[in-house]
Coordinates of C-alpha atoms in Angstrom, one line a residue:
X303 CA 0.0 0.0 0.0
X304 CA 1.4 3.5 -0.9
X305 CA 2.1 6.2 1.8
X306 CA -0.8 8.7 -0.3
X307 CA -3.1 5.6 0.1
X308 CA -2.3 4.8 3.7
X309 CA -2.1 8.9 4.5
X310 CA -6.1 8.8 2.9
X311 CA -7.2 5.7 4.6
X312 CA -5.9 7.2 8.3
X313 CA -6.9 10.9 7.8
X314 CA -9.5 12.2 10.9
X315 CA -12.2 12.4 8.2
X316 CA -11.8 8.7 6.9
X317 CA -11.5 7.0 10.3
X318 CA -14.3 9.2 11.6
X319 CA -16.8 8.1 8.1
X320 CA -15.8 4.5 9.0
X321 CA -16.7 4.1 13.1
X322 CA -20.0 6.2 11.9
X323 CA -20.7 3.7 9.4
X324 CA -19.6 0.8 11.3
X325 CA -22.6 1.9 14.3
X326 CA -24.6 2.5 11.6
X327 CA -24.4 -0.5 9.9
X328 CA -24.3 -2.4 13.2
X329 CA -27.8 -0.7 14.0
X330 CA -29.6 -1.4 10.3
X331 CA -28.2 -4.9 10.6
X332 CA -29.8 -6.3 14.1
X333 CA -32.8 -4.2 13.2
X334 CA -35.7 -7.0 11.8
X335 CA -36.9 -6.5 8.5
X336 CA -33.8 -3.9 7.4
X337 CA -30.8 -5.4 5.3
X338 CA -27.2 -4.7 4.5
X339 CA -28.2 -3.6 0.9
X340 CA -30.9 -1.4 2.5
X341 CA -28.1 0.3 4.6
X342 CA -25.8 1.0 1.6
X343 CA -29.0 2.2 -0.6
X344 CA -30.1 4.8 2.4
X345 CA -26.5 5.5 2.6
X346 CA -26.0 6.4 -1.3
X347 CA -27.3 10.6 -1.4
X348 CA -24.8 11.1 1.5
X349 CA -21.7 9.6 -0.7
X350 CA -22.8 12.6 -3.1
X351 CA -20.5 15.3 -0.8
X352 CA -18.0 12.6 -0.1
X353 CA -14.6 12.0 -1.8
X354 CA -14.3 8.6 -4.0
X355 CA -12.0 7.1 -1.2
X356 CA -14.3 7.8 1.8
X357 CA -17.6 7.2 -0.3
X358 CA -16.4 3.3 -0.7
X359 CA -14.9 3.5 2.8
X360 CA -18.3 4.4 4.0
X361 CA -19.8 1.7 2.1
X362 CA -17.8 -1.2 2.9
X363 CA -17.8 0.0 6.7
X364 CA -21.6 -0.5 6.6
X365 CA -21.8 -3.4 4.3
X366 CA -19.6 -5.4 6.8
X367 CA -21.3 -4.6 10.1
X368 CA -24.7 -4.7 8.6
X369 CA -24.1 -8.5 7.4
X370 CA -22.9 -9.5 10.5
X371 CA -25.6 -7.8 12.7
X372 CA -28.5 -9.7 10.5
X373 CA -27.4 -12.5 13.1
X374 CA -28.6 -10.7 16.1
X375 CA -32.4 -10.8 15.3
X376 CA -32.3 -14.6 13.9
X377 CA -30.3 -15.5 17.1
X378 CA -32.7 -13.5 19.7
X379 CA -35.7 -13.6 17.8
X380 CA -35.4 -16.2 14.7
X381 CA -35.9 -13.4 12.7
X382 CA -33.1 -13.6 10.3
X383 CA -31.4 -10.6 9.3
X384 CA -30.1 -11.7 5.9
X385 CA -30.9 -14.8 3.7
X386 CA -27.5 -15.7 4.9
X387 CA -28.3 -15.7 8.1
X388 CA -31.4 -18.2 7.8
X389 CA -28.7 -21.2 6.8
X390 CA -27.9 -21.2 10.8
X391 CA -31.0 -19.8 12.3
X392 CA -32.4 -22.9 13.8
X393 CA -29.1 -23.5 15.4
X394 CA -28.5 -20.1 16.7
X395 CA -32.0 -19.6 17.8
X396 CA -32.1 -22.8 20.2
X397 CA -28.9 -21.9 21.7
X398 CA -30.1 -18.7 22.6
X399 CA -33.3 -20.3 24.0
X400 CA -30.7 -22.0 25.9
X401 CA -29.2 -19.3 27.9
X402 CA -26.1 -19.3 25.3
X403 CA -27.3 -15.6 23.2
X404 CA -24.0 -13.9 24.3
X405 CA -21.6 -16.9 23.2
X406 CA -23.4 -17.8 20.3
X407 CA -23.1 -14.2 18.6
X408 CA -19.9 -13.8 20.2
X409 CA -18.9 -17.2 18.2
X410 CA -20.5 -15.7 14.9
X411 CA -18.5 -12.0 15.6
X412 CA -15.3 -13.3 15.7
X413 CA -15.9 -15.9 13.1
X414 CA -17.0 -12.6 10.8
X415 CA -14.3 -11.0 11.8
X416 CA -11.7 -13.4 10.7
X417 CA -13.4 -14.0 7.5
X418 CA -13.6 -10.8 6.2
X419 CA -9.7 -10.6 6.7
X420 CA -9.4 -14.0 4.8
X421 CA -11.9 -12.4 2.3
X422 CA -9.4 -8.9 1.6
X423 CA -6.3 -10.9 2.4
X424 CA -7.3 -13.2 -0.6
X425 CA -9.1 -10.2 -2.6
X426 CA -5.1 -8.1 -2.0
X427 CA -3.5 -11.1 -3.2
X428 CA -5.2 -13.0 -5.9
X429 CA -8.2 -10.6 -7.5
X430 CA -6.9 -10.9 -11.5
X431 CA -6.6 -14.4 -11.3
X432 CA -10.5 -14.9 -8.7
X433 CA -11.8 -12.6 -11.3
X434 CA -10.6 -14.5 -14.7
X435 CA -12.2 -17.5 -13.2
X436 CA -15.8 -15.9 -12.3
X437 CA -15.6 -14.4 -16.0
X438 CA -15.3 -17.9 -17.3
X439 CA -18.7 -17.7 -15.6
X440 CA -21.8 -17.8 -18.1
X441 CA -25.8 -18.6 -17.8
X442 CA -24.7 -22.1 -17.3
X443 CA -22.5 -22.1 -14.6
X444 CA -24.8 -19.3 -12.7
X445 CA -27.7 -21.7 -13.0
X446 CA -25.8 -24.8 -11.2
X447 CA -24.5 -22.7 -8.8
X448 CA -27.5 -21.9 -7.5
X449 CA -29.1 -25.2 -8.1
X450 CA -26.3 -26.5 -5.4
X451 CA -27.2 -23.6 -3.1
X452 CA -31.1 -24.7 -3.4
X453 CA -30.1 -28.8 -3.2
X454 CA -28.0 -27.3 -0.1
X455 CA -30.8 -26.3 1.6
X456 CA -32.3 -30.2 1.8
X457 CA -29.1 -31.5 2.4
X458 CA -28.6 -29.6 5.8
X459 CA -32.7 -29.9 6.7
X460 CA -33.4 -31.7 10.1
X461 CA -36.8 -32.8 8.1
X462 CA -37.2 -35.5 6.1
X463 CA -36.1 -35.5 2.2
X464 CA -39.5 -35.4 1.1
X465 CA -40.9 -32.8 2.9
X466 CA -37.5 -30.7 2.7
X467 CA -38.0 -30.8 -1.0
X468 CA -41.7 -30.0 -0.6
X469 CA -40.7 -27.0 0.9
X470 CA -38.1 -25.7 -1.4
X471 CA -40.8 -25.8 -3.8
X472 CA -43.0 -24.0 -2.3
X473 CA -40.3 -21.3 -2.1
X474 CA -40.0 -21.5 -5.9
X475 CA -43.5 -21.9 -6.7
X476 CA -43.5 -18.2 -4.6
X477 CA -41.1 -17.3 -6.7
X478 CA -42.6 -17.2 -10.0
X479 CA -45.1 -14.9 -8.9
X480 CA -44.3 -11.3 -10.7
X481 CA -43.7 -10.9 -14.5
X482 CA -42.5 -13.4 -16.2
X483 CA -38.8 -13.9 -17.5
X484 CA -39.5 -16.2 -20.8
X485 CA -42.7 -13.9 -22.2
X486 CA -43.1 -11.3 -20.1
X487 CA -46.7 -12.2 -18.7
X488 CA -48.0 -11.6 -15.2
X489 CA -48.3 -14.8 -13.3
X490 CA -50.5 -15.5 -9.9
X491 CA -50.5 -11.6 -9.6
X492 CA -54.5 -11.5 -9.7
X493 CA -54.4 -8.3 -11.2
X494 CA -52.6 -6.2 -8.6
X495 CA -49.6 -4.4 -10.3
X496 CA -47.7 -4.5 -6.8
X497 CA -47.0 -8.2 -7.6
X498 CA -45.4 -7.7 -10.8
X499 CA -42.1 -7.3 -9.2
X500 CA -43.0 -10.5 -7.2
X501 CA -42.3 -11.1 -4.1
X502 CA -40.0 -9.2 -1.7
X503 CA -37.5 -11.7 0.5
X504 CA -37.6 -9.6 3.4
X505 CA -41.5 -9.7 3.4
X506 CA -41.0 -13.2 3.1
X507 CA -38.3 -14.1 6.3
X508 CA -40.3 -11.9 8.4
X509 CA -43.7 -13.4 7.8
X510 CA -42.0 -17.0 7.7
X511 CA -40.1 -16.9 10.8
X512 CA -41.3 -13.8 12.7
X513 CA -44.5 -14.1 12.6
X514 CA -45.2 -17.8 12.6
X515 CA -43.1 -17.4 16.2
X516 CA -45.5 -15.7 17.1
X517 CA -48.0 -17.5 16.3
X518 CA -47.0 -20.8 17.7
X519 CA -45.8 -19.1 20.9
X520 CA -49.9 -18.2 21.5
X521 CA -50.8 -21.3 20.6
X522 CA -48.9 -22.9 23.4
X523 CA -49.5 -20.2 26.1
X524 CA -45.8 -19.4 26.6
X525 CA -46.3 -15.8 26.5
X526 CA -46.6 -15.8 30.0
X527 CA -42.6 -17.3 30.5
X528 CA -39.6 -15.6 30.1
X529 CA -37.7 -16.6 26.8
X530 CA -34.5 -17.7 28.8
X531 CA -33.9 -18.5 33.1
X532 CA -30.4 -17.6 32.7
X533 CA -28.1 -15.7 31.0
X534 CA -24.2 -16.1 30.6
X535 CA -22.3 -13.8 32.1
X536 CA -19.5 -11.2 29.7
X537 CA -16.4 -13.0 30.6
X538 CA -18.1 -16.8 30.2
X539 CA -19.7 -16.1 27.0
X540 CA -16.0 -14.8 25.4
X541 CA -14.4 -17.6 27.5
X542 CA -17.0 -19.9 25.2
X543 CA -16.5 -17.9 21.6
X544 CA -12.8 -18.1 22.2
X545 CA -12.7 -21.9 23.0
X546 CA -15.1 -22.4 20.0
X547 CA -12.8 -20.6 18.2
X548 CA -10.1 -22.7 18.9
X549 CA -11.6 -25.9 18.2
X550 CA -12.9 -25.6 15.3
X551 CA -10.3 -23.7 13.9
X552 CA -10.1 -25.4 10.7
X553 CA -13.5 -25.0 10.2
X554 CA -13.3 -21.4 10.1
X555 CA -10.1 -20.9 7.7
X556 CA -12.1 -23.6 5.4
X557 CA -15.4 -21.5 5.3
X558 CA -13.4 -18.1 5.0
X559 CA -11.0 -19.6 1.7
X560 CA -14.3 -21.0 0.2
X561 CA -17.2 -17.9 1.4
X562 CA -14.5 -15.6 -0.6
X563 CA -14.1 -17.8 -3.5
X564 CA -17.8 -18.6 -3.9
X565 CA -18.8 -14.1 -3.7
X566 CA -16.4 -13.6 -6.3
X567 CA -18.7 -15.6 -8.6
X568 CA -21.1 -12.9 -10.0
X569 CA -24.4 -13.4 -8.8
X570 CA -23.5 -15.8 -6.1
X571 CA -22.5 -13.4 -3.0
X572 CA -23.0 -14.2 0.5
X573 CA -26.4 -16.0 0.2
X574 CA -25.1 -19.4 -1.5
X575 CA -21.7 -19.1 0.2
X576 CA -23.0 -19.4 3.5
X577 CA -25.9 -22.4 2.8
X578 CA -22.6 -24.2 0.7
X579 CA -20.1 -23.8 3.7
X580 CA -23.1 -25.0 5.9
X581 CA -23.9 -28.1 3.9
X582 CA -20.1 -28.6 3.6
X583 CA -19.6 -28.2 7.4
X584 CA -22.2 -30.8 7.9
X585 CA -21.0 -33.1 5.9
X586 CA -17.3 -33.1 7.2
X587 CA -18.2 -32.5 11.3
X588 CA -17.9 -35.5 13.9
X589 CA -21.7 -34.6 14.8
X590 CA -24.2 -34.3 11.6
X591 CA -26.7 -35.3 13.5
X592 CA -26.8 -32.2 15.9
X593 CA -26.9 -29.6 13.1
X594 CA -30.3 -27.9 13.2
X595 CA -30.2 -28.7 17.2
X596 CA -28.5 -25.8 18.9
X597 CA -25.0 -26.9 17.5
X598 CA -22.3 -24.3 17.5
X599 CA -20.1 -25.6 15.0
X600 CA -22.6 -24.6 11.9
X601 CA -23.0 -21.1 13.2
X602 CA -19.1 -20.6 13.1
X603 CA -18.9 -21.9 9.5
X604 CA -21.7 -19.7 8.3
X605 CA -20.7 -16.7 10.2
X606 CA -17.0 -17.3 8.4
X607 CA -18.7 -17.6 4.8
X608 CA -20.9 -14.8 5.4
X609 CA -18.1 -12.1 5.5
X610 CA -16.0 -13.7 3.9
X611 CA -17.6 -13.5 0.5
X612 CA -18.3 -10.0 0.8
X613 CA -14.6 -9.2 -0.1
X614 CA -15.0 -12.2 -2.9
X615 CA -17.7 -10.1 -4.2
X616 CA -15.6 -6.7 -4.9
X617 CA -13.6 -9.0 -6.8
X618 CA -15.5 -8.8 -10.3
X619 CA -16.6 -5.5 -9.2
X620 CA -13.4 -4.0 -9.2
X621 CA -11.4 -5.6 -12.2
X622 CA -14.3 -6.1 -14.6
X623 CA -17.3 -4.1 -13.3
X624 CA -19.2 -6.9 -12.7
X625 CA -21.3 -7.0 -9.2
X626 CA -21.0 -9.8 -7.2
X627 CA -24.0 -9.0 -5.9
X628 CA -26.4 -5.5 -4.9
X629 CA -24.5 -4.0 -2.3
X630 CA -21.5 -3.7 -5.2
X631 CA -24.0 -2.7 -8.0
X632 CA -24.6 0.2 -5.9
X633 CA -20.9 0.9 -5.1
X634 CA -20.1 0.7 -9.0
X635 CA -22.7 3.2 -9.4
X636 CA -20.9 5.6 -7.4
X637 CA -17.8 4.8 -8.9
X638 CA -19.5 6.0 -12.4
X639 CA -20.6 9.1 -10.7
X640 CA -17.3 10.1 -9.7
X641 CA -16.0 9.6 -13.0
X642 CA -14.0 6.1 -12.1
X643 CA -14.7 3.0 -14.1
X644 CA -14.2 0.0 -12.8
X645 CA -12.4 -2.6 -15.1
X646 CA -8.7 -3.7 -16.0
X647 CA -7.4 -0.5 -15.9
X648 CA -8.3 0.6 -12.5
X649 CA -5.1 -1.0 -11.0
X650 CA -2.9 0.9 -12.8
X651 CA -4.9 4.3 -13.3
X652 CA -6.5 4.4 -9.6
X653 CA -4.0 1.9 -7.6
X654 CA -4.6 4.2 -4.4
X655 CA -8.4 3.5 -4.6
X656 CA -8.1 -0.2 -4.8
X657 CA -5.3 0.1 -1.9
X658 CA -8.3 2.6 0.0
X659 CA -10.7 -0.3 -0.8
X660 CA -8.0 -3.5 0.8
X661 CA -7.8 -1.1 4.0
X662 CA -10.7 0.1 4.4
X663 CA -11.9 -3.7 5.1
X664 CA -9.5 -4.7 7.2
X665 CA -10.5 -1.9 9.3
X666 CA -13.9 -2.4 8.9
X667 CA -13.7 -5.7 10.4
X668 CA -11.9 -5.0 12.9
X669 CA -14.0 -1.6 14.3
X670 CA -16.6 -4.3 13.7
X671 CA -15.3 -6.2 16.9
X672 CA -16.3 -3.6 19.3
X673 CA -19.2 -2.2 18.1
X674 CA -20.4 -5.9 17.6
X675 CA -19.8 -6.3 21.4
X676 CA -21.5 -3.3 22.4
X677 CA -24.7 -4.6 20.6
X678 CA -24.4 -8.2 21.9
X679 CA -24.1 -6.6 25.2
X680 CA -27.5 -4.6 24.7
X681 CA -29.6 -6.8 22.3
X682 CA -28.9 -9.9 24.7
X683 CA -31.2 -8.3 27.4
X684 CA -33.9 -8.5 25.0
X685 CA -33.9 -12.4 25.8
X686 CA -35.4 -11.6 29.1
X687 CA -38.3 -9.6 28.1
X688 CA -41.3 -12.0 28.5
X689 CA -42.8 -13.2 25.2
X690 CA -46.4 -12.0 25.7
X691 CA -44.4 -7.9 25.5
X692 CA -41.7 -8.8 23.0
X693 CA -43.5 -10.2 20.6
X694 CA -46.3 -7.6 19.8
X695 CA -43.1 -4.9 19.6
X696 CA -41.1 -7.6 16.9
X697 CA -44.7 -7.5 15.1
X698 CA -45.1 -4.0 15.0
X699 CA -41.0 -3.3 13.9
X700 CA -41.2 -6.5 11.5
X701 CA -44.5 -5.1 9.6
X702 CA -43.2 -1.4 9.6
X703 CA -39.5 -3.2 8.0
X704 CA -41.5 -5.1 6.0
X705 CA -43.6 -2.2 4.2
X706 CA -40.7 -0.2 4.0
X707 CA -38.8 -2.4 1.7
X708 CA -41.8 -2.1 -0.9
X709 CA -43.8 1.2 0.1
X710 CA -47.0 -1.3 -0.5
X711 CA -49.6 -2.5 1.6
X712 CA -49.4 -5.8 0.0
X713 CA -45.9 -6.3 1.7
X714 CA -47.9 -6.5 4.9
X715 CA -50.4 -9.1 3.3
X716 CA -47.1 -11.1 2.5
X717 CA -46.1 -11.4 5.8
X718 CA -49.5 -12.2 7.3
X719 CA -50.3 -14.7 4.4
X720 CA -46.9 -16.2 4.4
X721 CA -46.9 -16.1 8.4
X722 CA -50.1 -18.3 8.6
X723 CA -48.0 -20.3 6.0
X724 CA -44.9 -20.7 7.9
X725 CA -46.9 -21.9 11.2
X726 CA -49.2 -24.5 9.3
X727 CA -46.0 -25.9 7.5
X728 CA -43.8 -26.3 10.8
X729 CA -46.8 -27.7 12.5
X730 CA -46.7 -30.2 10.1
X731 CA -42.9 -30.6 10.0
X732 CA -42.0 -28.9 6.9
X733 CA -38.6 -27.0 7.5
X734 CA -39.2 -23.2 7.1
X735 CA -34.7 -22.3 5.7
X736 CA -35.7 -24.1 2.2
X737 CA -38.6 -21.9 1.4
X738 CA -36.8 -18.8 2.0
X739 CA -34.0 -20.3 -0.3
X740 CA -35.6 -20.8 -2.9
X741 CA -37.6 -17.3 -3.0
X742 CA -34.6 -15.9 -3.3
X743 CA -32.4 -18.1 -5.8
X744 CA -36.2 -19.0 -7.6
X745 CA -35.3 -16.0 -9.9
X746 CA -32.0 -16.7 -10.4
X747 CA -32.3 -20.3 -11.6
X748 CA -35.3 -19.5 -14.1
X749 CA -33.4 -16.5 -15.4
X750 CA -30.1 -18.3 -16.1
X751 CA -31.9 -21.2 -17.4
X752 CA -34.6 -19.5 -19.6
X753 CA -30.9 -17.5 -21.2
X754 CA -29.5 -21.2 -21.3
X755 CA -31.9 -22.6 -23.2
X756 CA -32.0 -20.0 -25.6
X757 CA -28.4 -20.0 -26.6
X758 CA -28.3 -23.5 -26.6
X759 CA -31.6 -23.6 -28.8
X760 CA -33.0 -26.5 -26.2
X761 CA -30.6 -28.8 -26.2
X762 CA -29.9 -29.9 -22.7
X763 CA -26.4 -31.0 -23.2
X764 CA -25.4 -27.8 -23.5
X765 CA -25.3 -26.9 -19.8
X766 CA -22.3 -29.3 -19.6
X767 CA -20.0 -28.8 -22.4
X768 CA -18.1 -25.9 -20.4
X769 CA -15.7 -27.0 -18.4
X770 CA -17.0 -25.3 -15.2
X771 CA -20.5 -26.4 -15.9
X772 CA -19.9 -29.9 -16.5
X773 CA -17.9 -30.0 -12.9
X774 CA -20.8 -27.9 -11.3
X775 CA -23.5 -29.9 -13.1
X776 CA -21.9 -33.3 -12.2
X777 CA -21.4 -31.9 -8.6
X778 CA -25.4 -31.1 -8.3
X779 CA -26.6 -34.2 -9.3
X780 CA -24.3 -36.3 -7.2
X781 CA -26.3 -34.5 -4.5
X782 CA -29.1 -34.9 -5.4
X783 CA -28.5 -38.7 -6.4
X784 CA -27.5 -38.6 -2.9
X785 CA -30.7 -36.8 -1.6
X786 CA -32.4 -39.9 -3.0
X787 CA -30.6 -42.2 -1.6
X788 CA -31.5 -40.8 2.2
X789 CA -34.9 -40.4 0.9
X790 CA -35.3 -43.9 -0.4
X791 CA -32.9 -45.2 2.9
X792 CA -35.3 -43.2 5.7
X793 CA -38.4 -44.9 3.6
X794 CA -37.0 -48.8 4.4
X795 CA -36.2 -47.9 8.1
X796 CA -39.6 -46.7 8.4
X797 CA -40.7 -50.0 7.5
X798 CA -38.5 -52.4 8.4
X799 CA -39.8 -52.0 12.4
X800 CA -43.6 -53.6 10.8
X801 CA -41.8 -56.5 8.7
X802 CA -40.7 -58.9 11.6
X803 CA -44.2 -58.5 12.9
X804 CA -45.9 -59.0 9.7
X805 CA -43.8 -62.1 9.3
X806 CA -44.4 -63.5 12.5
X807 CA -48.4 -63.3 12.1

């Protein structure tokens, strides 16, 4: 990094943007219903009277905090704040209700932390060579890519196959609603134009999660109990992060090399790196079979993978203008506005803001460290508010977040229609994380494969003549060959209890 760069990064007015944004983003993030990309987007007419270098400061300052503070309200509450966050809800959420809220997010702070170095370490070191591989990236390979994050989202589900997959579809069934991408026709929109844009995720996690919490918790009266009887203490709860930390140290490094290679894919971001470092986490632990239980191990991986693949993201953004994902569309909008285009060149004709950029994360993440204490600290109390007061007040803040994502009523239909949806299906053991998946990579796979089809004229076989796609392709159907398997395995245990009997009469 050059002494103008460094001089830039560490004058008053750049350290002083970057705590302010850091709070901020720390604030936006553990609020339910608002988003990282919300944040940024709120954040945008202020960049106006900034300089370029503090501008992108400012936005990677909030963009970090803000993706780790959507943990807060899915660990409290089961609200999560991101669709990232939903990969480890269940498992953050019951260790909360276990007395454990302070070590858990402790656990998933840190873990954030030391991704999002691994992210910029990686994004300093190797971005030409992350970004030639993501622009080897077509239709194809975007549409495999997300079918792994959507086949990831069974393969970590406590419920059975069946109804894991039922509910995935029900997410992408909810998905098609809006205009369509093949003809351009409204479909399930009834008539009301606020649907042609379909539907909103954040409606969707809040009605889902929030509200079918709510819900349930009437049903069974425990409005009237405290959410927790005890609470760790400050210096146990780091005592349990930092020995978490240290066992599953490997773990962590894994999830932070993969979270940044999978965000410098465009269109992947943090979404599919966290449910892929999940499902691998779960595949390679010594305890599968507590995932989705109030295990801590999954929580550490996803917190990793979450940050992580920020920095992976501002890979294509940076060296061929390409977002990773929404919170670097905006920042290449800025970019334009100040008269700097991102691409090839911009390591050689604006090397101080890509060194700004590399510094401005690792600062970022590590502001984030106190700040995220700070709110742990405060937002932990909120565990001993008893249900029949908290939950009214999440009602009233996850309906006010919801309609202003869309500035429509039918935002709050959403999440009162998809509410009464979430607490029929869990009722009935359906797993809520794969519905919420596939709302949000729904669009993704039927764009990338309508484009598919039509350079390939319809012929299937074109989705694996590219290298990458073939090895992504093969790589999907294994799991899902394996997803059978379980399926078809689970379906002989269930019966082989009534054979002896049968065979006995």
């Amino acid at each position: 990094m050059s002494i103008s760069s460094l001089i830039a990064l560490f004058s008053p007015a750049s350290l002083a943007v970057i705590a302010a944004c850091t709070l901020y983003g720390t604030f936006i993030g553990a609020m339910p219903g608002l988003t990282a990309t919300m944040a940024v987007a709120l954040l945008v007419p202020f960049t106006y009277f900034m300089d370029p270098m503090i501008a992108i400061s400012a936005i990677v300052a909030t963009t970090t905090t803000a993706i780790f503070a959507g943990d807060v309200p899915g660990t409290l509450m089961r609200i999560p704040g991101t669709p990232a966050s939903a990969a480890y809800v269940e498992d953050a959420y019951r260790l909360s209700r276990a007395g454990r809220s302070r070590s858990t997010l402790m656990t998933s702070l840190f873990a954030a932390c030391i991704g999002g170095l691994v992210g910029v370490a990686l994004l300093a070191l190797i971005a030409p060579q992350l970004a030639r591989v993501a622009m080897q990236f077509s239709s194809f390979e975007t549409f495999w890519l997300a079918c792994l994050g959507l086949s990831c989202a069974v393969l970590t589900s406590n419920g059975s196959v069946a109804k894991s997959f039922a509910s995935l579809f029900i997410g992408l069934f909810i998905a098609t609603i809006g205009i369509g991408v093949a003809v351009g026709y409204p479909r399930f929109t009834f008539g009301y134009y606020e649907l042609f844009a379909g539907i909103s995720f954040i409606p969707a996690i809040i009605g889902l999660f929030a509200l079918s919490e709510i819900l349930r918790s009437v049903q069974t009266r425990r409005s009237e109990q405290p959410t927790v009887a005890t609470q760790e203490s400050f210096s146990q709860a780091l005592r349990e992060a930092a020995d978490t930390l240290r066992g599953f140290k490997r773990n962590i490094a894994r999830s932070s090399i993969l979270g940044t290679l999978i965000g410098a894919l465009p269109g992947a971001g943090a979404d599919i790196a966290a449910w892929i470092c999940y499902a691998i986490s779960r595949r390679f632990s010594s305890h599968p079979e507590r995932y989705g239980t109030g295990y801590i191990e999954g929580v550490a991986d996803g917190g990793a993978a979450n940050n992580a693949a920020i920095g992976g993201a501002w890979t294509p953004a940076l060296v061929f203008g390409i977002p990773g994902d929404s919170v670097t569309a905006i920042a290449i909008g800025i970019l334009l506005l100040n008269g700097m285009s991102p691409g090839p060149q911009i390591f050689t004709q604006s090397p101080e803001l890509v060194h700004t950029l590399y510094g401005a994360f690792a600062l970022s993440n590590l502001a984030m460290l106190p700040a995220g204490l700070l709110v742990i600290m405060a937002s932990s109390h909120i565990v001993r508010i008893p249900r029949r007061i908290l939950m009214p007040i999440v009602l009233l803040f996850s309906l006010v977040g919801a309609y202003a994502i869309t500035n429509s009523v039918v935002a709050i239909w959403t999440v009162l229609a998809l509410g009464a949806l979430g607490y029929v299906m869990e009722a009935n053991g359906f797993p809520l994380a794969p519905t919420i998946l596939g709302i949000v990579l729904g669009g993704i796979v039927e764009d990338n494969f309508m484009t598919s089809m039509l350079k390939a004229q319809g012929d299937l076989l074109a989705f694996f003549e590219r290298p990458w796609a073939a090895a992504l392709g093969i790589l999907t159907l294994l799991v899902w060959a394996l997803l059978l398997w379980r399926a078809a395995r689970d379906a002989l245990r269930r019966r082989s209890p009534a054979s002896p009997k049968e065979s006995h009469s």
